[in-house]
Amino acid sequence: MAFSSDRQSLIPTFLYSTSLTSQTLSFHKMPGNSSPTLSPSSDPTRNFVIPAPSEPGKIEMFSPQYYAACTVGGILSCGLTHMAVTPLDLVKCNMQINPAKYKSISSGFGVLLKEQGAKGFFRGWVPTLLGYSAQGACKFGFYEFFKKYYSDLAGPENAAKYKTLIYLAGSASAEVIADIALCPLEAVKVRVQTQPGFARGLSDGLPKFVRSEGVLGLYKGIVPLWGRQIPYTMMKFASFETIVELIYKHAIPQPKSECSKPLQLGVSFAGGYIAGVLCAVVSHPADNLVSFLNNAKGATVGDAVKQLGLLGLFTRGLPLRIVMIGTLTGAQWGIYDAFKVSVGLPTTGGVAPTPVAPELVKA
């Protein structure tokens, strides 16, 4: 079995772990053949990589069905969670746009309840659900694709050595695509939520927005959105993978493969929550810019900085966003990995193995 023809089907062990066992492959030189080949070996000192497990009725790792499953998991994890925290997002956006009126979290909820009633807390839920479902599909689906793609480009040794860089590059690449899907719906959502009377929701808000600012106006906030979401997603995925690896390595006495599925999903939620807090801090200034630009027609980044101030960019609405994003990210990873488990896939993250010995690669 030649390495060049089978490399694409091999799963990097530091990216996933599973309770299923599989035959270990090693590098060997066949007599009379100068090219290295892969063959089964029982010698633990010559372990190279472990192929993805394949069982009847199960999804094969890195197959089209695998990426489709990750895409569906992303839709569920992002769409449902963002819709569930619409009230928090509504108060947060209004605190950013009109701090004189929405002075704090508690008073913000009070103002909304008084002016719009309980129904007002979910204003803009349709563009939120659709926008973040589209974003989640691209974010998680393309992250899994790019993570595998960059691992293959780097090769086994470098992929293990520079795994954090691969997490960062894979998540950044995925988010560039995901934000193109999100941006038009995010623009309508912010306008509906922060301008009472603008529209009831997506069905009347989208045509009204386009008539006012044109189709390109839907993408007015794409650069600040990238500025918010790309650092957020890089932190979200890289810190999650690292935190989960540390939890399994130092906080849980048995290997991941011996942990129950509920425990593994609990680790996914805990790792996601901690990662979410870090995400909120890193991406908050750009979040303020996105809200400001999508609310005010013809506004620029300079206008936002002048009105909010540098300190305001970093702090206005931050405590609420930490609570919201921490809970959101923890729930997203929990839902995503729960869906993966439900279709027979392993949860994300785990303990990285010992790096591949250089002599095996060069053999």
PDB file of C-alpha atoms in Angstrom, residues 22-295:
ATOM      1  CA  SER A  22      -7.513  -0.007  14.479  1.00  0.00           C
ATOM      2  CA  GLN A  23      -4.474  -1.599  12.989  1.00  0.00           C
ATOM      3  CA  THR A  24      -1.296   0.460  13.309  1.00  0.00           C
ATOM      4  CA  LEU A  25       0.661   1.274  10.196  1.00  0.00           C
ATOM      5  CA  SER A  26       4.414   1.778   9.916  1.00  0.00           C
ATOM      6  CA  PHE A  27       6.955   2.835   7.315  1.00  0.00           C
ATOM      7  CA  HIS A  28       9.066   0.075   5.802  1.00  0.00           C
ATOM      8  CA  LYS A  29      11.326  -0.240   2.800  1.00  0.00           C
ATOM      9  CA  MET A  30      10.508  -3.247   0.652  1.00  0.00           C
ATOM     10  CA  PRO A  31      13.488  -5.218  -0.726  1.00  0.00           C
ATOM     11  CA  GLY A  32      14.493  -3.890  -4.132  1.00  0.00           C
ATOM     12  CA  ASN A  33      12.250  -0.867  -3.759  1.00  0.00           C
ATOM     13  CA  SER A  34      13.710   2.517  -2.819  1.00  0.00           C
ATOM     14  CA  SER A  35      10.311   4.110  -2.016  1.00  0.00           C
ATOM     15  CA  PRO A  36       8.844   3.813   1.434  1.00  0.00           C
ATOM     16  CA  THR A  37       5.639   1.842   1.828  1.00  0.00           C
ATOM     17  CA  LEU A  38       3.145   1.447   4.640  1.00  0.00           C
ATOM     18  CA  SER A  39       2.518  -1.977   6.111  1.00  0.00           C
ATOM     19  CA  PRO A  40       1.012  -3.378   9.334  1.00  0.00           C
ATOM     20  CA  SER A  41       3.389  -3.610  12.257  1.00  0.00           C
ATOM     21  CA  SER A  42       3.130  -4.692  15.854  1.00  0.00           C
ATOM     22  CA  ASP A  43       6.284  -2.849  16.864  1.00  0.00           C
ATOM     23  CA  PRO A  44       5.193   0.081  19.105  1.00  0.00           C
ATOM     24  CA  THR A  45       8.438   1.938  18.434  1.00  0.00           C
ATOM     25  CA  ARG A  46       7.590   2.271  14.756  1.00  0.00           C
ATOM     26  CA  ASN A  47       4.063   3.617  15.046  1.00  0.00           C
ATOM     27  CA  PHE A  48       3.272   6.222  12.426  1.00  0.00           C
ATOM     28  CA  VAL A  49      -0.416   7.047  12.124  1.00  0.00           C
ATOM     29  CA  ILE A  50      -3.726   5.329  12.741  1.00  0.00           C
ATOM     30  CA  PRO A  51      -6.257   5.031   9.925  1.00  0.00           C
ATOM     31  CA  ALA A  52      -9.769   6.303  10.507  1.00  0.00           C
ATOM     32  CA  PRO A  53     -12.039   3.579  11.856  1.00  0.00           C
ATOM     33  CA  SER A  54     -14.572   2.203   9.406  1.00  0.00           C
ATOM     34  CA  GLU A  55     -17.553   0.108  10.459  1.00  0.00           C
ATOM     35  CA  PRO A  56     -20.681  -0.950   8.560  1.00  0.00           C
ATOM     36  CA  GLY A  57     -23.272   1.810   8.843  1.00  0.00           C
ATOM     37  CA  LYS A  58     -20.760   4.321  10.190  1.00  0.00           C
ATOM     38  CA  ILE A  59     -19.534   7.455   8.456  1.00  0.00           C
ATOM     39  CA  GLU A  60     -15.990   7.210   7.136  1.00  0.00           C
ATOM     40  CA  MET A  61     -13.683   9.948   8.361  1.00  0.00           C
ATOM     41  CA  PHE A  62     -12.996  12.707   5.817  1.00  0.00           C
ATOM     42  CA  SER A  63     -15.479  11.310   3.307  1.00  0.00           C
ATOM     43  CA  PRO A  64     -18.114  13.583   1.709  1.00  0.00           C
ATOM     44  CA  GLN A  65     -20.601  12.166   4.238  1.00  0.00           C
ATOM     45  CA  TYR A  66     -18.264  13.165   7.068  1.00  0.00           C
ATOM     46  CA  TYR A  67     -18.060  16.790   5.926  1.00  0.00           C
ATOM     47  CA  ALA A  68     -21.825  16.827   5.345  1.00  0.00           C
ATOM     48  CA  ALA A  69     -22.358  15.621   8.923  1.00  0.00           C
ATOM     49  CA  CYS A  70     -20.029  18.329  10.259  1.00  0.00           C
ATOM     50  CA  THR A  71     -21.937  20.915   8.218  1.00  0.00           C
ATOM     51  CA  VAL A  72     -25.274  19.805   9.680  1.00  0.00           C
ATOM     52  CA  GLY A  73     -23.746  19.818  13.167  1.00  0.00           C
ATOM     53  CA  GLY A  74     -22.577  23.382  12.563  1.00  0.00           C
ATOM     54  CA  ILE A  75     -26.045  24.478  11.442  1.00  0.00           C
ATOM     55  CA  LEU A  76     -27.624  23.065  14.596  1.00  0.00           C
ATOM     56  CA  SER A  77     -24.955  24.333  16.973  1.00  0.00           C
ATOM     57  CA  CYS A  78     -24.791  27.919  15.706  1.00  0.00           C
ATOM     58  CA  GLY A  79     -28.340  28.540  14.481  1.00  0.00           C
ATOM     59  CA  LEU A  80     -30.146  27.248  17.553  1.00  0.00           C
ATOM     60  CA  THR A  81     -27.808  28.773  20.141  1.00  0.00           C
ATOM     61  CA  HIS A  82     -27.743  32.242  18.589  1.00  0.00           C
ATOM     62  CA  MET A  83     -31.520  32.225  18.287  1.00  0.00           C
ATOM     63  CA  ALA A  84     -31.842  31.179  21.950  1.00  0.00           C
ATOM     64  CA  VAL A  85     -29.779  34.161  23.152  1.00  0.00           C
ATOM     65  CA  THR A  86     -31.591  36.701  20.949  1.00  0.00           C
ATOM     66  CA  PRO A  87     -32.805  38.669  24.032  1.00  0.00           C
ATOM     67  CA  LEU A  88     -29.223  39.059  25.290  1.00  0.00           C
ATOM     68  CA  ASP A  89     -28.009  40.006  21.833  1.00  0.00           C
ATOM     69  CA  LEU A  90     -30.824  42.548  21.502  1.00  0.00           C
ATOM     70  CA  VAL A  91     -29.895  44.295  24.757  1.00  0.00           C
ATOM     71  CA  LYS A  92     -26.183  44.149  23.891  1.00  0.00           C
ATOM     72  CA  CYS A  93     -26.691  45.752  20.457  1.00  0.00           C
ATOM     73  CA  ASN A  94     -28.831  48.550  21.916  1.00  0.00           C
ATOM     74  CA  MET A  95     -26.289  49.209  24.688  1.00  0.00           C
ATOM     75  CA  GLN A  96     -23.648  49.625  21.993  1.00  0.00           C
ATOM     76  CA  ILE A  97     -25.788  51.919  19.815  1.00  0.00           C
ATOM     77  CA  ASN A  98     -27.627  53.956  22.464  1.00  0.00           C
ATOM     78  CA  PRO A  99     -25.736  53.812  25.778  1.00  0.00           C
ATOM     79  CA  ALA A 100     -27.556  56.868  27.150  1.00  0.00           C
ATOM     80  CA  LYS A 101     -30.853  54.979  27.013  1.00  0.00           C
ATOM     81  CA  TYR A 102     -29.599  51.445  27.679  1.00  0.00           C
ATOM     82  CA  LYS A 103     -27.257  52.109  30.583  1.00  0.00           C
ATOM     83  CA  SER A 104     -26.859  48.564  31.917  1.00  0.00           C
ATOM     84  CA  ILE A 105     -27.978  45.001  31.336  1.00  0.00           C
ATOM     85  CA  SER A 106     -30.825  45.146  33.850  1.00  0.00           C
ATOM     86  CA  SER A 107     -32.075  48.578  32.780  1.00  0.00           C
ATOM     87  CA  GLY A 108     -31.786  47.526  29.139  1.00  0.00           C
ATOM     88  CA  PHE A 109     -34.148  44.609  29.695  1.00  0.00           C
ATOM     89  CA  GLY A 110     -36.459  46.958  31.606  1.00  0.00           C
ATOM     90  CA  VAL A 111     -36.572  49.506  28.782  1.00  0.00           C
ATOM     91  CA  LEU A 112     -37.298  46.818  26.183  1.00  0.00           C
ATOM     92  CA  LEU A 113     -40.024  45.241  28.316  1.00  0.00           C
ATOM     93  CA  LYS A 114     -41.681  48.596  28.924  1.00  0.00           C
ATOM     94  CA  GLU A 115     -41.567  49.788  25.300  1.00  0.00           C
ATOM     95  CA  GLN A 116     -42.077  46.565  23.356  1.00  0.00           C
ATOM     96  CA  GLY A 117     -43.401  43.967  25.775  1.00  0.00           C
ATOM     97  CA  ALA A 118     -42.116  40.401  26.195  1.00  0.00           C
ATOM     98  CA  LYS A 119     -42.558  39.795  22.457  1.00  0.00           C
ATOM     99  CA  GLY A 120     -39.943  42.443  21.751  1.00  0.00           C
ATOM    100  CA  PHE A 121     -37.176  40.348  23.308  1.00  0.00           C
ATOM    101  CA  PHE A 122     -37.130  38.102  20.230  1.00  0.00           C
ATOM    102  CA  ARG A 123     -37.267  40.800  17.576  1.00  0.00           C
ATOM    103  CA  GLY A 124     -34.948  39.813  14.755  1.00  0.00           C
ATOM    104  CA  TRP A 125     -34.927  36.095  15.589  1.00  0.00           C
ATOM    105  CA  VAL A 126     -35.508  34.994  11.965  1.00  0.00           C
ATOM    106  CA  PRO A 127     -32.426  36.695  10.439  1.00  0.00           C
ATOM    107  CA  THR A 128     -30.511  35.521  13.514  1.00  0.00           C
ATOM    108  CA  LEU A 129     -31.529  31.887  12.998  1.00  0.00           C
ATOM    109  CA  LEU A 130     -30.954  31.863   9.241  1.00  0.00           C
ATOM    110  CA  GLY A 131     -27.781  33.947   9.296  1.00  0.00           C
ATOM    111  CA  TYR A 132     -26.003  31.998  11.997  1.00  0.00           C
ATOM    112  CA  SER A 133     -27.196  28.660  10.605  1.00  0.00           C
ATOM    113  CA  ALA A 134     -25.498  29.563   7.317  1.00  0.00           C
ATOM    114  CA  GLN A 135     -22.434  30.764   9.178  1.00  0.00           C
ATOM    115  CA  GLY A 136     -22.294  27.617  11.328  1.00  0.00           C
ATOM    116  CA  ALA A 137     -22.541  25.369   8.282  1.00  0.00           C
ATOM    117  CA  CYS A 138     -19.510  27.041   6.703  1.00  0.00           C
ATOM    118  CA  LYS A 139     -17.606  27.574   9.965  1.00  0.00           C
ATOM    119  CA  PHE A 140     -17.602  23.961  11.150  1.00  0.00           C
ATOM    120  CA  GLY A 141     -17.766  22.230   7.778  1.00  0.00           C
ATOM    121  CA  PHE A 142     -14.893  24.168   6.249  1.00  0.00           C
ATOM    122  CA  TYR A 143     -12.877  24.082   9.491  1.00  0.00           C
ATOM    123  CA  GLU A 144     -12.844  20.283   9.360  1.00  0.00           C
ATOM    124  CA  PHE A 145     -11.917  20.427   5.677  1.00  0.00           C
ATOM    125  CA  PHE A 146      -9.115  22.976   6.028  1.00  0.00           C
ATOM    126  CA  LYS A 147      -7.729  21.326   9.156  1.00  0.00           C
ATOM    127  CA  LYS A 148      -7.294  18.070   7.251  1.00  0.00           C
ATOM    128  CA  TYR A 149      -6.067  19.864   4.120  1.00  0.00           C
ATOM    129  CA  TYR A 150      -3.380  21.864   5.953  1.00  0.00           C
ATOM    130  CA  SER A 151      -2.338  18.782   7.948  1.00  0.00           C
ATOM    131  CA  ASP A 152      -1.767  16.886   4.719  1.00  0.00           C
ATOM    132  CA  LEU A 153       0.200  19.798   3.245  1.00  0.00           C
ATOM    133  CA  ALA A 154       2.416  19.990   6.328  1.00  0.00           C
ATOM    134  CA  GLY A 155       3.018  16.254   6.543  1.00  0.00           C
ATOM    135  CA  PRO A 156       2.705  14.073   9.668  1.00  0.00           C
ATOM    136  CA  GLU A 157       5.732  15.370  11.573  1.00  0.00           C
ATOM    137  CA  ASN A 158       5.080  19.086  11.021  1.00  0.00           C
ATOM    138  CA  ALA A 159       1.343  18.643  11.521  1.00  0.00           C
ATOM    139  CA  ALA A 160       1.952  17.215  14.987  1.00  0.00           C
ATOM    140  CA  LYS A 161       4.637  19.795  15.798  1.00  0.00           C
ATOM    141  CA  TYR A 162       2.675  22.830  14.613  1.00  0.00           C
ATOM    142  CA  LYS A 163      -0.861  21.657  15.330  1.00  0.00           C
ATOM    143  CA  THR A 164      -1.902  24.991  16.897  1.00  0.00           C
ATOM    144  CA  LEU A 165      -0.920  26.850  13.727  1.00  0.00           C
ATOM    145  CA  ILE A 166      -3.024  24.391  11.738  1.00  0.00           C
ATOM    146  CA  TYR A 167      -6.003  25.034  14.038  1.00  0.00           C
ATOM    147  CA  LEU A 168      -5.533  28.790  13.569  1.00  0.00           C
ATOM    148  CA  ALA A 169      -5.112  28.625   9.793  1.00  0.00           C
ATOM    149  CA  GLY A 170      -8.009  26.213   9.331  1.00  0.00           C
ATOM    150  CA  SER A 171     -10.425  28.247  11.437  1.00  0.00           C
ATOM    151  CA  ALA A 172      -9.417  31.569   9.824  1.00  0.00           C
ATOM    152  CA  SER A 173      -9.911  30.150   6.320  1.00  0.00           C
ATOM    153  CA  ALA A 174     -13.319  28.759   7.250  1.00  0.00           C
ATOM    154  CA  GLU A 175     -14.477  32.013   8.840  1.00  0.00           C
ATOM    155  CA  VAL A 176     -13.688  34.106   5.760  1.00  0.00           C
ATOM    156  CA  ILE A 177     -16.241  32.005   3.864  1.00  0.00           C
ATOM    157  CA  ALA A 178     -18.704  31.808   6.757  1.00  0.00           C
ATOM    158  CA  ASP A 179     -18.918  35.594   7.126  1.00  0.00           C
ATOM    159  CA  ILE A 180     -19.800  36.065   3.463  1.00  0.00           C
ATOM    160  CA  ALA A 181     -22.858  33.919   4.177  1.00  0.00           C
ATOM    161  CA  LEU A 182     -23.646  35.732   7.446  1.00  0.00           C
ATOM    162  CA  CYS A 183     -23.082  39.397   6.547  1.00  0.00           C
ATOM    163  CA  PRO A 184     -26.352  40.288   4.706  1.00  0.00           C
ATOM    164  CA  LEU A 185     -28.529  38.726   7.399  1.00  0.00           C
ATOM    165  CA  GLU A 186     -26.457  40.276  10.184  1.00  0.00           C
ATOM    166  CA  ALA A 187     -26.959  43.724   8.628  1.00  0.00           C
ATOM    167  CA  VAL A 188     -30.737  43.286   8.570  1.00  0.00           C
ATOM    168  CA  LYS A 189     -30.769  41.822  12.092  1.00  0.00           C
ATOM    169  CA  VAL A 190     -28.931  44.783  13.617  1.00  0.00           C
ATOM    170  CA  ARG A 191     -31.154  47.305  11.817  1.00  0.00           C
ATOM    171  CA  VAL A 192     -34.346  45.525  12.933  1.00  0.00           C
ATOM    172  CA  GLN A 193     -33.155  45.221  16.526  1.00  0.00           C
ATOM    173  CA  THR A 194     -31.817  48.735  17.021  1.00  0.00           C
ATOM    174  CA  GLN A 195     -34.261  50.873  15.026  1.00  0.00           C
ATOM    175  CA  PRO A 196     -37.821  50.420  16.322  1.00  0.00           C
ATOM    176  CA  GLY A 197     -40.300  50.761  13.501  1.00  0.00           C
ATOM    177  CA  PHE A 198     -37.758  49.962  10.766  1.00  0.00           C
ATOM    178  CA  ALA A 199     -39.281  46.535  10.088  1.00  0.00           C
ATOM    179  CA  ARG A 200     -40.962  43.632  11.828  1.00  0.00           C
ATOM    180  CA  GLY A 201     -38.375  41.103  10.720  1.00  0.00           C
ATOM    181  CA  LEU A 202     -36.524  39.637   7.748  1.00  0.00           C
ATOM    182  CA  SER A 203     -39.397  39.491   5.241  1.00  0.00           C
ATOM    183  CA  ASP A 204     -39.982  43.240   5.228  1.00  0.00           C
ATOM    184  CA  GLY A 205     -36.602  44.313   6.609  1.00  0.00           C
ATOM    185  CA  LEU A 206     -34.452  42.871   3.806  1.00  0.00           C
ATOM    186  CA  PRO A 207     -36.296  44.567   0.894  1.00  0.00           C
ATOM    187  CA  LYS A 208     -36.444  47.844   2.817  1.00  0.00           C
ATOM    188  CA  PHE A 209     -32.695  47.683   3.554  1.00  0.00           C
ATOM    189  CA  VAL A 210     -31.893  46.993  -0.115  1.00  0.00           C
ATOM    190  CA  ARG A 211     -34.111  49.850  -1.301  1.00  0.00           C
ATOM    191  CA  SER A 212     -32.371  52.183   1.121  1.00  0.00           C
ATOM    192  CA  GLU A 213     -28.720  51.215   0.642  1.00  0.00           C
ATOM    193  CA  GLY A 214     -28.600  48.850  -2.323  1.00  0.00           C
ATOM    194  CA  VAL A 215     -27.463  45.236  -2.443  1.00  0.00           C
ATOM    195  CA  LEU A 216     -23.849  46.208  -1.747  1.00  0.00           C
ATOM    196  CA  GLY A 217     -25.045  47.943   1.412  1.00  0.00           C
ATOM    197  CA  LEU A 218     -25.707  44.499   2.866  1.00  0.00           C
ATOM    198  CA  TYR A 219     -21.944  43.975   2.805  1.00  0.00           C
ATOM    199  CA  LYS A 220     -21.004  47.380   4.210  1.00  0.00           C
ATOM    200  CA  GLY A 221     -20.005  45.714   7.456  1.00  0.00           C
ATOM    201  CA  ILE A 222     -18.050  42.789   5.963  1.00  0.00           C
ATOM    202  CA  VAL A 223     -14.577  44.113   6.880  1.00  0.00           C
ATOM    203  CA  PRO A 224     -15.479  44.863  10.525  1.00  0.00           C
ATOM    204  CA  LEU A 225     -17.342  41.528  10.573  1.00  0.00           C
ATOM    205  CA  TRP A 226     -14.171  39.760   9.464  1.00  0.00           C
ATOM    206  CA  GLY A 227     -12.309  41.823  12.056  1.00  0.00           C
ATOM    207  CA  ARG A 228     -14.691  40.535  14.729  1.00  0.00           C
ATOM    208  CA  GLN A 229     -15.287  36.982  13.595  1.00  0.00           C
ATOM    209  CA  ILE A 230     -11.889  35.830  12.302  1.00  0.00           C
ATOM    210  CA  PRO A 231     -10.002  36.508  15.580  1.00  0.00           C
ATOM    211  CA  TYR A 232     -13.052  35.181  17.454  1.00  0.00           C
ATOM    212  CA  THR A 233     -13.111  31.933  15.476  1.00  0.00           C
ATOM    213  CA  MET A 234      -9.347  31.449  15.598  1.00  0.00           C
ATOM    214  CA  MET A 235      -9.514  31.790  19.377  1.00  0.00           C
ATOM    215  CA  LYS A 236     -12.649  29.642  19.528  1.00  0.00           C
ATOM    216  CA  PHE A 237     -11.164  26.646  17.732  1.00  0.00           C
ATOM    217  CA  ALA A 238      -7.488  26.823  18.708  1.00  0.00           C
ATOM    218  CA  SER A 239      -8.167  27.459  22.403  1.00  0.00           C
ATOM    219  CA  PHE A 240     -10.910  24.815  22.482  1.00  0.00           C
ATOM    220  CA  GLU A 241      -8.621  22.169  20.982  1.00  0.00           C
ATOM    221  CA  THR A 242      -5.838  23.120  23.417  1.00  0.00           C
ATOM    222  CA  ILE A 243      -8.097  23.294  26.486  1.00  0.00           C
ATOM    223  CA  VAL A 244      -9.717  19.935  25.723  1.00  0.00           C
ATOM    224  CA  GLU A 245      -6.287  18.362  25.251  1.00  0.00           C
ATOM    225  CA  LEU A 246      -5.153  19.755  28.626  1.00  0.00           C
ATOM    226  CA  ILE A 247      -8.325  18.537  30.373  1.00  0.00           C
ATOM    227  CA  TYR A 248      -7.835  14.985  29.132  1.00  0.00           C
ATOM    228  CA  LYS A 249      -4.123  15.101  29.896  1.00  0.00           C
ATOM    229  CA  HIS A 250      -4.219  16.585  33.413  1.00  0.00           C
ATOM    230  CA  ALA A 251      -7.749  16.587  34.849  1.00  0.00           C
ATOM    231  CA  ILE A 252      -9.158  13.192  33.858  1.00  0.00           C
ATOM    232  CA  PRO A 253      -7.384  10.076  35.187  1.00  0.00           C
ATOM    233  CA  GLN A 254      -8.232   7.747  32.302  1.00  0.00           C
ATOM    234  CA  PRO A 255      -7.596   8.104  28.541  1.00  0.00           C
ATOM    235  CA  LYS A 256     -10.284   9.704  26.420  1.00  0.00           C
ATOM    236  CA  SER A 257     -11.017   6.372  24.733  1.00  0.00           C
ATOM    237  CA  GLU A 258     -12.080   4.981  28.124  1.00  0.00           C
ATOM    238  CA  CYS A 259     -14.303   7.936  29.049  1.00  0.00           C
ATOM    239  CA  SER A 260     -18.071   7.680  28.685  1.00  0.00           C
ATOM    240  CA  LYS A 261     -19.764   9.704  25.963  1.00  0.00           C
ATOM    241  CA  PRO A 262     -21.571  11.943  28.532  1.00  0.00           C
ATOM    242  CA  LEU A 263     -18.202  12.745  30.143  1.00  0.00           C
ATOM    243  CA  GLN A 264     -16.654  13.528  26.752  1.00  0.00           C
ATOM    244  CA  LEU A 265     -19.560  15.851  25.935  1.00  0.00           C
ATOM    245  CA  GLY A 266     -19.149  17.511  29.340  1.00  0.00           C
ATOM    246  CA  VAL A 267     -15.505  18.161  28.484  1.00  0.00           C
ATOM    247  CA  SER A 268     -16.622  19.647  25.152  1.00  0.00           C
ATOM    248  CA  PHE A 269     -18.997  22.055  26.937  1.00  0.00           C
ATOM    249  CA  ALA A 270     -16.409  23.069  29.569  1.00  0.00           C
ATOM    250  CA  GLY A 271     -13.707  23.603  26.963  1.00  0.00           C
ATOM    251  CA  GLY A 272     -16.140  25.562  24.807  1.00  0.00           C
ATOM    252  CA  TYR A 273     -17.220  27.838  27.671  1.00  0.00           C
ATOM    253  CA  ILE A 274     -13.645  28.767  28.595  1.00  0.00           C
ATOM    254  CA  ALA A 275     -12.801  29.320  24.934  1.00  0.00           C
ATOM    255  CA  GLY A 276     -15.905  31.510  24.581  1.00  0.00           C
ATOM    256  CA  VAL A 277     -14.792  33.884  27.336  1.00  0.00           C
ATOM    257  CA  LEU A 278     -11.461  34.371  25.556  1.00  0.00           C
ATOM    258  CA  CYS A 279     -13.296  34.865  22.237  1.00  0.00           C
ATOM    259  CA  ALA A 280     -15.504  37.607  23.649  1.00  0.00           C
ATOM    260  CA  VAL A 281     -12.550  39.679  24.869  1.00  0.00           C
ATOM    261  CA  VAL A 282     -10.565  39.329  21.641  1.00  0.00           C
ATOM    262  CA  SER A 283     -13.404  40.200  19.257  1.00  0.00           C
ATOM    263  CA  HIS A 284     -15.353  42.803  21.238  1.00  0.00           C
ATOM    264  CA  PRO A 285     -13.973  46.032  19.671  1.00  0.00           C
ATOM    265  CA  ALA A 286     -14.907  44.807  16.205  1.00  0.00           C
ATOM    266  CA  ASP A 287     -18.334  43.758  17.501  1.00  0.00           C
ATOM    267  CA  ASN A 288     -18.967  47.346  18.582  1.00  0.00           C
ATOM    268  CA  LEU A 289     -17.919  48.566  15.123  1.00  0.00           C
ATOM    269  CA  VAL A 290     -20.260  46.123  13.354  1.00  0.00           C
ATOM    270  CA  SER A 291     -23.226  47.241  15.460  1.00  0.00           C
ATOM    271  CA  PHE A 292     -22.435  50.929  14.906  1.00  0.00           C
ATOM    272  CA  LEU A 293     -21.939  50.668  11.119  1.00  0.00           C
ATOM    273  CA  ASN A 294     -25.034  48.554  10.506  1.00  0.00           C
ATOM    274  CA  ASN A 295     -27.192  50.897  12.579  1.00  0.00           C
TER     275      ASN A 295
END
